[in-house]
PDB file of C-alpha atoms and ligand atoms in Angstrom:
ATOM      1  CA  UNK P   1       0.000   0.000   0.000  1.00  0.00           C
ATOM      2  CA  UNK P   2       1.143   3.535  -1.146  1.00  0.00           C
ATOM      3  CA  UNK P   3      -0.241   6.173   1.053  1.00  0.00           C
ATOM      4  CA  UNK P   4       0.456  10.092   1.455  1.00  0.00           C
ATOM      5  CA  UNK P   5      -0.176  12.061   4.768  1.00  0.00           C
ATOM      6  CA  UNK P   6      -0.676  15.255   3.650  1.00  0.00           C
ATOM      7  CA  UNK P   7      -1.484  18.112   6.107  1.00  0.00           C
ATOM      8  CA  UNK P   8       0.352  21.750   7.587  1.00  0.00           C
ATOM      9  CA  UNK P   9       3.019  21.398   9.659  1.00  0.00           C
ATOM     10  CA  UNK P  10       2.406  20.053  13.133  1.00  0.00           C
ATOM     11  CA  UNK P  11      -0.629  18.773  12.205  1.00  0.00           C
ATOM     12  CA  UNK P  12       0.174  15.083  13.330  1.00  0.00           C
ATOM     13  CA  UNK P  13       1.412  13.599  10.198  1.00  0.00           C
ATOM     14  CA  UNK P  14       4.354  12.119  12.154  1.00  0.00           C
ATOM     15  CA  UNK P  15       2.304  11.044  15.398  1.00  0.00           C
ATOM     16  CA  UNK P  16      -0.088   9.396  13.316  1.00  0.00           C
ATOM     17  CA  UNK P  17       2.900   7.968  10.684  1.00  0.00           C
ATOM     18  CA  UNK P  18       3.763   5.856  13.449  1.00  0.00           C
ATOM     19  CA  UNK P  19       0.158   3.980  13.850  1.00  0.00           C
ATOM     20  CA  UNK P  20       0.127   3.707   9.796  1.00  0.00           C
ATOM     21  CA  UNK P  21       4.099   1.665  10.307  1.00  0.00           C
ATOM     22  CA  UNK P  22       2.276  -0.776  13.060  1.00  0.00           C
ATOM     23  CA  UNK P  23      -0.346  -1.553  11.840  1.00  0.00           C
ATOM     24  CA  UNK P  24       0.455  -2.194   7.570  1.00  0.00           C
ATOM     25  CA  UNK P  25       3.932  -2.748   8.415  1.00  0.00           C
ATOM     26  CA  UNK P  26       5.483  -0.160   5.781  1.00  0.00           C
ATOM     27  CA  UNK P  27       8.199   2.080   5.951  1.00  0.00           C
ATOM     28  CA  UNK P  28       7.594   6.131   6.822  1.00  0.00           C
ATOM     29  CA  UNK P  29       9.298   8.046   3.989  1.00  0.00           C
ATOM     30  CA  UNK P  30       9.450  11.664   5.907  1.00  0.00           C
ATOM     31  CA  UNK P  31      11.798  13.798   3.810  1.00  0.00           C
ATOM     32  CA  UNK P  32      11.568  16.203   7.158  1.00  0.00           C
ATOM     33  CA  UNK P  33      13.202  13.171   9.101  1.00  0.00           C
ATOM     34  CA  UNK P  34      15.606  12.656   5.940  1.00  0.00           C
ATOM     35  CA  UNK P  35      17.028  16.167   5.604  1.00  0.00           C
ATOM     36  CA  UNK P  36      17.470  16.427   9.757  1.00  0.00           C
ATOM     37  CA  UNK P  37      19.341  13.080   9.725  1.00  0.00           C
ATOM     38  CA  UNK P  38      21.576  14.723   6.877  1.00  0.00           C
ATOM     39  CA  UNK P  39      22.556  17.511   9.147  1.00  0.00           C
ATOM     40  CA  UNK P  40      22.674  15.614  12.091  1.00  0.00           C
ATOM     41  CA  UNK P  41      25.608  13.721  10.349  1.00  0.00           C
ATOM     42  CA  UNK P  42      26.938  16.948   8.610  1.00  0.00           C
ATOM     43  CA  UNK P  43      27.036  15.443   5.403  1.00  0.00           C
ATOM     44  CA  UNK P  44      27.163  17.796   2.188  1.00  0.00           C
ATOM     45  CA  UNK P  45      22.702  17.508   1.870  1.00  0.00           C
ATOM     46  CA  UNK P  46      22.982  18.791   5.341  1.00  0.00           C
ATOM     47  CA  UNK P  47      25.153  21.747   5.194  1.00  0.00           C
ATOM     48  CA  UNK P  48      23.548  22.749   2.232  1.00  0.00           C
ATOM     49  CA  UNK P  49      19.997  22.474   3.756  1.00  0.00           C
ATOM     50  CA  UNK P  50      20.105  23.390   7.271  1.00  0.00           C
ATOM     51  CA  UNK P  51      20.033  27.017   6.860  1.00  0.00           C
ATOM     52  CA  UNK P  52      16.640  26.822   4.584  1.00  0.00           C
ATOM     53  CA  UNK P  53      15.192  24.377   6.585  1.00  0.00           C
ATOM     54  CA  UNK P  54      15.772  26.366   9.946  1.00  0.00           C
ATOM     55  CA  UNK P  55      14.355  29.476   8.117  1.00  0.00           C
ATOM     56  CA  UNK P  56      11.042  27.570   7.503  1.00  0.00           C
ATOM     57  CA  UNK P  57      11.263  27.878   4.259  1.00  0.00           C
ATOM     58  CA  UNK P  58      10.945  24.699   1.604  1.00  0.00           C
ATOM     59  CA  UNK P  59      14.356  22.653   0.056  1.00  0.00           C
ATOM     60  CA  UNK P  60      14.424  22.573  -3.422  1.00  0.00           C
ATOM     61  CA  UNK P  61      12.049  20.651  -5.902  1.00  0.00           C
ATOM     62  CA  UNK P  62      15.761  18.978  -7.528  1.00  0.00           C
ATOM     63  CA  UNK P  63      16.783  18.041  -3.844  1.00  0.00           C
ATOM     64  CA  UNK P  64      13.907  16.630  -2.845  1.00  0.00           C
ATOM     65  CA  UNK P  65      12.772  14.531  -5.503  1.00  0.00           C
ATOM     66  CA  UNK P  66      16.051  12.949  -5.584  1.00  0.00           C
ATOM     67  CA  UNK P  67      15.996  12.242  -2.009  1.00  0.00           C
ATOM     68  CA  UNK P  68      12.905  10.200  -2.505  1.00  0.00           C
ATOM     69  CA  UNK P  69      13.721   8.693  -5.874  1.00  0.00           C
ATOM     70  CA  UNK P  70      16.553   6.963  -4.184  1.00  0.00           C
ATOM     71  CA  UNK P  71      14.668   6.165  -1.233  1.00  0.00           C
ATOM     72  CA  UNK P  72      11.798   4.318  -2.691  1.00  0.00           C
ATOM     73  CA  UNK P  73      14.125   2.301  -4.792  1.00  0.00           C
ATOM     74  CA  UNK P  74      15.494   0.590  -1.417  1.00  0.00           C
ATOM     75  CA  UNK P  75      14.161  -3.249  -0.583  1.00  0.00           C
ATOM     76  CA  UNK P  76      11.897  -2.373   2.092  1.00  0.00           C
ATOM     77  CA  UNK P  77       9.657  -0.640   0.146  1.00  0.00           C
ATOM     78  CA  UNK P  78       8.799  -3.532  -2.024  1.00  0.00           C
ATOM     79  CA  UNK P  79       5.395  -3.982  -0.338  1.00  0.00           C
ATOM     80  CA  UNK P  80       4.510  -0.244  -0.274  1.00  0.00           C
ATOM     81  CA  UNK P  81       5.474   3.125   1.962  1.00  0.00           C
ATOM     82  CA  UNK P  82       4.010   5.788   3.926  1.00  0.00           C
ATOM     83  CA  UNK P  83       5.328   9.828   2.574  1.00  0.00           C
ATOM     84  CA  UNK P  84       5.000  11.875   5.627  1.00  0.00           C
ATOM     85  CA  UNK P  85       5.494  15.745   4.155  1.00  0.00           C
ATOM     86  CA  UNK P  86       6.290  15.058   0.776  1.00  0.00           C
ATOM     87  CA  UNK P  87       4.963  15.453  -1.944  1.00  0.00           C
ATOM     88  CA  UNK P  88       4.975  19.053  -0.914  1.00  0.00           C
ATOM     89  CA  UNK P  89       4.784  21.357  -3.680  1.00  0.00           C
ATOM     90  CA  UNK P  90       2.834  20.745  -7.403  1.00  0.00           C
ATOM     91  CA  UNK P  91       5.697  20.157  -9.260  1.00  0.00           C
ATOM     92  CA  UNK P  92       7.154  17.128  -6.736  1.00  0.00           C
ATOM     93  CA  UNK P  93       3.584  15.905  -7.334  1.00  0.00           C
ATOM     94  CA  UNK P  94       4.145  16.222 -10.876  1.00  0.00           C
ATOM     95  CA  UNK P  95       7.628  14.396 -10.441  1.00  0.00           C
ATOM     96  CA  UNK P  96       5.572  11.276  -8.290  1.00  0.00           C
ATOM     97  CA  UNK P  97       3.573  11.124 -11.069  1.00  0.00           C
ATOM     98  CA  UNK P  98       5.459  11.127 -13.774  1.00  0.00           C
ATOM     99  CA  UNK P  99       7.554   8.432 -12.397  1.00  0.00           C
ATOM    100  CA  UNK P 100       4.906   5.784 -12.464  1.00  0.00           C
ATOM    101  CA  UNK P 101       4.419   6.075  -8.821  1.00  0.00           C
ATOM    102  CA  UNK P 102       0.499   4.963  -8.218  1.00  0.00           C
ATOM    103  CA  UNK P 103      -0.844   6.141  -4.833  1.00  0.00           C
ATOM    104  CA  UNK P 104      -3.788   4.302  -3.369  1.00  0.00           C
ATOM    105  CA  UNK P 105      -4.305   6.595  -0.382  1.00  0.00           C
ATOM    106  CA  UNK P 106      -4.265  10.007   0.299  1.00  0.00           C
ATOM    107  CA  UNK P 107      -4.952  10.702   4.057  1.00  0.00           C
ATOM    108  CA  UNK P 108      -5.480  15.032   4.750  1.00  0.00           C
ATOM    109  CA  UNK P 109      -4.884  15.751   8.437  1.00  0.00           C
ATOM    110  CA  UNK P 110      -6.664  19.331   8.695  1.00  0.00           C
ATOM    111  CA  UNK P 111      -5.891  21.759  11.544  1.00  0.00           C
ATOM    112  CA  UNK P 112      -6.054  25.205  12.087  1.00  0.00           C
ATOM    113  CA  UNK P 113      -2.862  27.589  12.163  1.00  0.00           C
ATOM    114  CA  UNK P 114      -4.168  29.076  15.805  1.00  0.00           C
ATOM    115  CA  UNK P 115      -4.061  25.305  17.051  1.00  0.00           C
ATOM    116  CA  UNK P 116      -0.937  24.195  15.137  1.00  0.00           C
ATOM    117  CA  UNK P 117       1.023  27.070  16.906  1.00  0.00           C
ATOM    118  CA  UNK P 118       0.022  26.380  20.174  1.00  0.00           C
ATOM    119  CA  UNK P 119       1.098  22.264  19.826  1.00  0.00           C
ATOM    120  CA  UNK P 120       4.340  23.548  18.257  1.00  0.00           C
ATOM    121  CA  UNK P 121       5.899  24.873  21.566  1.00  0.00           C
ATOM    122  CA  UNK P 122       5.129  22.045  23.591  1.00  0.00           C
ATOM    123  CA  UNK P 123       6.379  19.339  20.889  1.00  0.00           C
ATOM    124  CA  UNK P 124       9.065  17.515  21.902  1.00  0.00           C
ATOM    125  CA  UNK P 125      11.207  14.912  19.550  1.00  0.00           C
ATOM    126  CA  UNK P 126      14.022  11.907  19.585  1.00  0.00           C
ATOM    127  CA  UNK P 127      16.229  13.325  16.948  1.00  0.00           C
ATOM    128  CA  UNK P 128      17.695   9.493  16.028  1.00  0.00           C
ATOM    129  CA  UNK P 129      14.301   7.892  15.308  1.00  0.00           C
ATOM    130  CA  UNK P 130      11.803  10.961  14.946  1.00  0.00           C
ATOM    131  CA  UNK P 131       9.118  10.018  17.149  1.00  0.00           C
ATOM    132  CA  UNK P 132       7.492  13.159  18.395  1.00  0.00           C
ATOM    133  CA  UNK P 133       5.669  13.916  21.487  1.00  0.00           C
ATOM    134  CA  UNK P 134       3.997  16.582  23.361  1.00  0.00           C
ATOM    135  CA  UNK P 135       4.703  17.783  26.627  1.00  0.00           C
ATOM    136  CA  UNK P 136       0.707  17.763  27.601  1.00  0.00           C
ATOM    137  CA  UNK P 137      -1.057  16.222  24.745  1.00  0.00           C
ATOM    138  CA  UNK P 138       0.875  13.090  23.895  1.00  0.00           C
ATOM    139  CA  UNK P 139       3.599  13.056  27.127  1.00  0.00           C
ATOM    140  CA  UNK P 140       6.395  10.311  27.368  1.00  0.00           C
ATOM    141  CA  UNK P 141       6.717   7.720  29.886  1.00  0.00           C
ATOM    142  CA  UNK P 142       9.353   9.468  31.504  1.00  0.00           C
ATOM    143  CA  UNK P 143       9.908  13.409  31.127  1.00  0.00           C
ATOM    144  CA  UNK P 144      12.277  14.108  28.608  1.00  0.00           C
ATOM    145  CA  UNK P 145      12.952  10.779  27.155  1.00  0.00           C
ATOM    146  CA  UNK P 146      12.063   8.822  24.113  1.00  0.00           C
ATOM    147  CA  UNK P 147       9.920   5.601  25.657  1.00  0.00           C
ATOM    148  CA  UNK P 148      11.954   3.171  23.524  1.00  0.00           C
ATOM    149  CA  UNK P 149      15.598   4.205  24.233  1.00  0.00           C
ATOM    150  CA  UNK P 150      15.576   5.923  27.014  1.00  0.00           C
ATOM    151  CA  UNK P 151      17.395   8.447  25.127  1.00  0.00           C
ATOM    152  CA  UNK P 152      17.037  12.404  25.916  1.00  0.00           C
ATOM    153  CA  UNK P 153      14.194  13.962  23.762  1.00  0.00           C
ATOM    154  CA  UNK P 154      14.877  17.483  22.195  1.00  0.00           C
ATOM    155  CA  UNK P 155      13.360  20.648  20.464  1.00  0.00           C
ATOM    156  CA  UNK P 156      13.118  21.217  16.508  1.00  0.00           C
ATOM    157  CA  UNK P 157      15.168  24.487  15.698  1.00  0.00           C
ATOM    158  CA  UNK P 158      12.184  25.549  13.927  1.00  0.00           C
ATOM    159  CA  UNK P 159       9.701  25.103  15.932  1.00  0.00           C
ATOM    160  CA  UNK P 160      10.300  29.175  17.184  1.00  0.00           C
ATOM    161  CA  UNK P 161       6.474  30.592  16.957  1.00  0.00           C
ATOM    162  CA  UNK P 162       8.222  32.857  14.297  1.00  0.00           C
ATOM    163  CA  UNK P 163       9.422  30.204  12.055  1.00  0.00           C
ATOM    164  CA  UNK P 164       6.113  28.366  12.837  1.00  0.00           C
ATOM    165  CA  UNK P 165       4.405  31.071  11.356  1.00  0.00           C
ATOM    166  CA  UNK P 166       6.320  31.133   8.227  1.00  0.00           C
ATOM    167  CA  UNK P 167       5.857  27.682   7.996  1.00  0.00           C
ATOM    168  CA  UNK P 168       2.407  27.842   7.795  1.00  0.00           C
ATOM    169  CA  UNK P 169       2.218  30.624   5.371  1.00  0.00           C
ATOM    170  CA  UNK P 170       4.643  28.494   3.271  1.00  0.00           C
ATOM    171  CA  UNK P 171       2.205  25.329   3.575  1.00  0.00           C
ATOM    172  CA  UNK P 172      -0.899  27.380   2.948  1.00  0.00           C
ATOM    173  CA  UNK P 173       1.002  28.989  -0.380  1.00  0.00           C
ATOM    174  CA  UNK P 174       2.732  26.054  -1.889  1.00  0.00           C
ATOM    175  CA  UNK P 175       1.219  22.806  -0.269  1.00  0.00           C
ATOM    176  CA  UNK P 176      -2.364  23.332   0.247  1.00  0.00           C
ATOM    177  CA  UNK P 177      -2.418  23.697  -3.705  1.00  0.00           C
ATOM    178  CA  UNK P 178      -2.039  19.558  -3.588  1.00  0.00           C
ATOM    179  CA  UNK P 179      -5.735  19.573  -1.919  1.00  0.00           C
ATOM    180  CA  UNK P 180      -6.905  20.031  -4.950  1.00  0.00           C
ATOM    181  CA  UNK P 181      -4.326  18.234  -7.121  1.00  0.00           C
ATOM    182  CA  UNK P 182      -5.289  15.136  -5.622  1.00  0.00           C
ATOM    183  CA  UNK P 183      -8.746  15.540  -5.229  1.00  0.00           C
ATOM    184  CA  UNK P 184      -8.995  15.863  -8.666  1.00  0.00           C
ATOM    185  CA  UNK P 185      -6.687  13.091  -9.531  1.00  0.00           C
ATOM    186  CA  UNK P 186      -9.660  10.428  -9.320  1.00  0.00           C
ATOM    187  CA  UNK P 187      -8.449   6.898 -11.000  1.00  0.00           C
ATOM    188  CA  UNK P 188      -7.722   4.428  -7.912  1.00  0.00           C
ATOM    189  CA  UNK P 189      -6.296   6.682  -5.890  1.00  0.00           C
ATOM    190  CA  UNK P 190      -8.801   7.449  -2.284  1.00  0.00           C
ATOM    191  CA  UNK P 191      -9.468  10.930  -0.818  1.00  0.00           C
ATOM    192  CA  UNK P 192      -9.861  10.976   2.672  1.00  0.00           C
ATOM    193  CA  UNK P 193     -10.457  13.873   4.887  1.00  0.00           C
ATOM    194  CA  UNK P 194      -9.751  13.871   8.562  1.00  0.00           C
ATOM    195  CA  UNK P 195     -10.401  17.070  11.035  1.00  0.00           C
ATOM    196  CA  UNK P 196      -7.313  16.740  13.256  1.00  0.00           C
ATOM    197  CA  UNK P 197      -8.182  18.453  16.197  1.00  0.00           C
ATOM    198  CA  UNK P 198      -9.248  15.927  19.091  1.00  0.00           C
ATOM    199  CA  UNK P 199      -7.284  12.498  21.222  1.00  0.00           C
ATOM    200  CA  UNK P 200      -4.464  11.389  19.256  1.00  0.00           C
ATOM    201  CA  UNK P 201      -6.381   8.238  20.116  1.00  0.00           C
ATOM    202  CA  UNK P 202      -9.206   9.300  18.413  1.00  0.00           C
ATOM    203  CA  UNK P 203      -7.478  10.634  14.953  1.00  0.00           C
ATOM    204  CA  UNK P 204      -5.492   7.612  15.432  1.00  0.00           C
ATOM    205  CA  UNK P 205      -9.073   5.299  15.061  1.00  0.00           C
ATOM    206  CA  UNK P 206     -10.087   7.754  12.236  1.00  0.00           C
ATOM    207  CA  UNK P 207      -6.870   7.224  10.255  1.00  0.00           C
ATOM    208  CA  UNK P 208      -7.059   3.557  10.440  1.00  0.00           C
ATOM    209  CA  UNK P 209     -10.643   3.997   9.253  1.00  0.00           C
ATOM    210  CA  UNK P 210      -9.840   5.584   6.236  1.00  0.00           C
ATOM    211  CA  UNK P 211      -7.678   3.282   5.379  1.00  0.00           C
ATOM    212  CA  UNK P 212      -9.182   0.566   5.574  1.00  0.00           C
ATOM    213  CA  UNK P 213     -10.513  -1.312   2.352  1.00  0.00           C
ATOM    214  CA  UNK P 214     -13.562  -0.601   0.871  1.00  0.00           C
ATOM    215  CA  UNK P 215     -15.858  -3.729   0.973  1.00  0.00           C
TER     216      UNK P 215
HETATM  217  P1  LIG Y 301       8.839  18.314   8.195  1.00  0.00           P
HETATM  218  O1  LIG Y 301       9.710  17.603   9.121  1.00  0.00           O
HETATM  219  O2  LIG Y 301       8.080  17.553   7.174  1.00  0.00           O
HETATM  220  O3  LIG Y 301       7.879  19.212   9.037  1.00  0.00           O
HETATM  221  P2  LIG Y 301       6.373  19.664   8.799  1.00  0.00           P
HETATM  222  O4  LIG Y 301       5.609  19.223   7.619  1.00  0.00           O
HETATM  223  O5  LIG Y 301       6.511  21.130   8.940  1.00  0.00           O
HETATM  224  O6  LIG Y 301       5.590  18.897   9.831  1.00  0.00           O
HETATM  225  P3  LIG Y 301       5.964  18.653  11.305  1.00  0.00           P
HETATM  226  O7  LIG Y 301       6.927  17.539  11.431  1.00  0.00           O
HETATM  227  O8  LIG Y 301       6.327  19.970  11.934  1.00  0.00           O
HETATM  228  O9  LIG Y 301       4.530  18.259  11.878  1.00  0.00           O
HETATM  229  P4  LIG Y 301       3.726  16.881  11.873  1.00  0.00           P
HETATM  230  O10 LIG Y 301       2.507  17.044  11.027  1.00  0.00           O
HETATM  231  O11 LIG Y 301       4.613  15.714  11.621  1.00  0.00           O
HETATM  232  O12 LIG Y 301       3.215  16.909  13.378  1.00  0.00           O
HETATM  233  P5  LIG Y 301       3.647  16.040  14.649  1.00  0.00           P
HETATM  234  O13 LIG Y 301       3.111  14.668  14.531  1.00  0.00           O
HETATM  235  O14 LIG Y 301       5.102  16.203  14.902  1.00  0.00           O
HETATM  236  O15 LIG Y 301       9.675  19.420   7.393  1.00  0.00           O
HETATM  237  C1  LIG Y 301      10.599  20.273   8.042  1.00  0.00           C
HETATM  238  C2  LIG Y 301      11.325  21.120   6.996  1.00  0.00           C
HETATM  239  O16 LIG Y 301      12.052  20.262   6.089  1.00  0.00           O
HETATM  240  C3  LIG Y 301      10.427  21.967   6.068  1.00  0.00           C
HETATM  241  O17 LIG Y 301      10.082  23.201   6.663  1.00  0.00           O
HETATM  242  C4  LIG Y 301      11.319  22.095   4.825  1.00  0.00           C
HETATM  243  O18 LIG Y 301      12.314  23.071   5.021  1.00  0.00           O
HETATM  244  C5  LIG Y 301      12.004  20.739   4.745  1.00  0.00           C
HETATM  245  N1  LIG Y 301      11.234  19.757   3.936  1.00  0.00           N
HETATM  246  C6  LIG Y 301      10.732  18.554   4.361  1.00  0.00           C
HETATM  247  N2  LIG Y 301      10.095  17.923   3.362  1.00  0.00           N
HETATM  248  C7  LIG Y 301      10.184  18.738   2.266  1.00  0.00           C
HETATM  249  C8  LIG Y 301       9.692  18.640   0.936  1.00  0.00           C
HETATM  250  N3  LIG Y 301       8.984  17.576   0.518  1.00  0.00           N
HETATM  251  N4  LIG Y 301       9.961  19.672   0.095  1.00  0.00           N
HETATM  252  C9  LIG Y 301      10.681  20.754   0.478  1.00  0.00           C
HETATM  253  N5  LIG Y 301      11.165  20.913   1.740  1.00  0.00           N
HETATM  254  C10 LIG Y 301      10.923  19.906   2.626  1.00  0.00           C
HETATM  255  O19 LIG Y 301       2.798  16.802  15.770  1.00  0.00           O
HETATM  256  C11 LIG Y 301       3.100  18.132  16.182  1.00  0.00           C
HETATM  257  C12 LIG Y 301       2.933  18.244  17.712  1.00  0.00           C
HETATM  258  O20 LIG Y 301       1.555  18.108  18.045  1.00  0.00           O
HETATM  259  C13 LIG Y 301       3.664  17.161  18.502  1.00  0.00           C
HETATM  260  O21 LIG Y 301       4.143  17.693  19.696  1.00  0.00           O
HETATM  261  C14 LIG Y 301       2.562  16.112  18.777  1.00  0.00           C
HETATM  262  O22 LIG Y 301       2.824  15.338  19.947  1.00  0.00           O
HETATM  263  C15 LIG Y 301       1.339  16.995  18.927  1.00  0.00           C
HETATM  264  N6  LIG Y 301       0.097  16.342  18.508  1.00  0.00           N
HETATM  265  C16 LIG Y 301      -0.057  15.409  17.512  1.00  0.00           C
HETATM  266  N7  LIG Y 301      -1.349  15.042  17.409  1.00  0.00           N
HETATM  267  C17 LIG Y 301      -2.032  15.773  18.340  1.00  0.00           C
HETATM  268  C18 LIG Y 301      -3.406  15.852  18.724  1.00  0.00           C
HETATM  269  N8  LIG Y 301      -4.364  15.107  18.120  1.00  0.00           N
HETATM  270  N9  LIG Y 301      -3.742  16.720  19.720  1.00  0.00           N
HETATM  271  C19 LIG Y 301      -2.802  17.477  20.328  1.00  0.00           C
HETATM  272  N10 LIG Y 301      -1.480  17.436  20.016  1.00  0.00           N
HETATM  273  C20 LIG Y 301      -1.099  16.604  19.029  1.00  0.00           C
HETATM  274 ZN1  LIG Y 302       6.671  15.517  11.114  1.00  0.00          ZN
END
């Protein structure tokens, strides 16, 4: 199964990524992940994206699709894969499609900028694997550390209000334009809708829904 998360930023694509992994056993494709790994390990994709990417602003079209050419190519994603922020822009779309790439679901987390800016301060990440919590809404086991390793948890550097902002007016300019893209796009390819705001529980239940085959 191919499926898309699409959604503004902090509106639980990567909280919700994780349920998607467990449950269809497919790999989560975040280019967001991808790009922080690359600077994490200061390799020349990270130098040359860490001062967009901390700005708010988006990486290149040419960057990115190459990123995720090479990625999907890889074994485990012989049964499927789960993009969490990508595609991002038309023309990656444009790119997906052009390479053959079929989708069978696209899953639309919707939130509103007032609530995405509030969840942003209190987010809280393990840099090595991703997984993302919230200091009130989705806490870990233990304060400050990742429930699987134990491992100290840490703030995005662009999760600043500021650069949340811009973030959002990025996602409503160049993003939200994929709403329609794919809603349009017909063929096999499933719509789904979800109003994010609630129990990560209870978006979790409505995401599985969706997904779920129609009998
Ligand atoms: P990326 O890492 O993709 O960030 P994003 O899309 O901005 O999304 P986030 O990771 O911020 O949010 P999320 O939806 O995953 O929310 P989360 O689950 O963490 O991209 C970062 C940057 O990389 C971009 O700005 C760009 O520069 C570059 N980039 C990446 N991909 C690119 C591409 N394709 N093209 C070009 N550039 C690219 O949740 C947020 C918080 O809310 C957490 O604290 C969580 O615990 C909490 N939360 C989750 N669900 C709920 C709930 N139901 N109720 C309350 N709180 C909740
Ligand atoms: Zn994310």
């Amino acid at each position: 199964m191919r499926v898309i998360l699409l959604g503004a930023p902090g509106a639980g694509k990567g909280t919700q990524a994780q349920f998607i992994m467990e449950e269809y056993g497919i790999p989560q494709i975040s280019t967001g992940d991808m790009l922080r790994a690359a600077i994490k390990n200061g390799t020349e994709l990270g130098k040359k994206v860490k001062a967009v990417m901390d700005s708010g602003a988006l990486v290149s079209d040419d960057i990115i699709i190459a990123l995720v050419k090479e990625r999907i190519a890889e074994n485990d994603c012989g049964n499927g894969f789960l993009f969490d922020g990508f595609p991002r822009t038309i023309p990656q779309a444009e790119a997906l499609r052009d390479a053959g790439v079929a989708i069978d679901h696209i899953v639309e987390i919707a939130v509103e900028d007032e609530e995405i800016v509030k969840r942003m301060s209190g987010r809280r990440v393990h840099s090595e694997s991703g997984r993302t919590y919230h200091v009130i809404f989705n806490p870990p086991k233990e304060e400050g550390k990742d429930d699987v390793t134990g491992e100290p948890l840490v703030q995005r550097a662009d999760d600043e209000e500021e650069t949340v902002r811009k973030r959002l007016g990025v996602y409503h300019d160049q993003t939200a334009p994929l709403v329609a893209f794919y809603q349009e796009l017909g063929g096999d390819t499933r719509y789904s809708r979800i109003e994010g705001v609630g129990s990560v529980a209870d978006i979790k239940q409505q995401v599985l829904d969706a997904l779920k085959p129609v009998s």
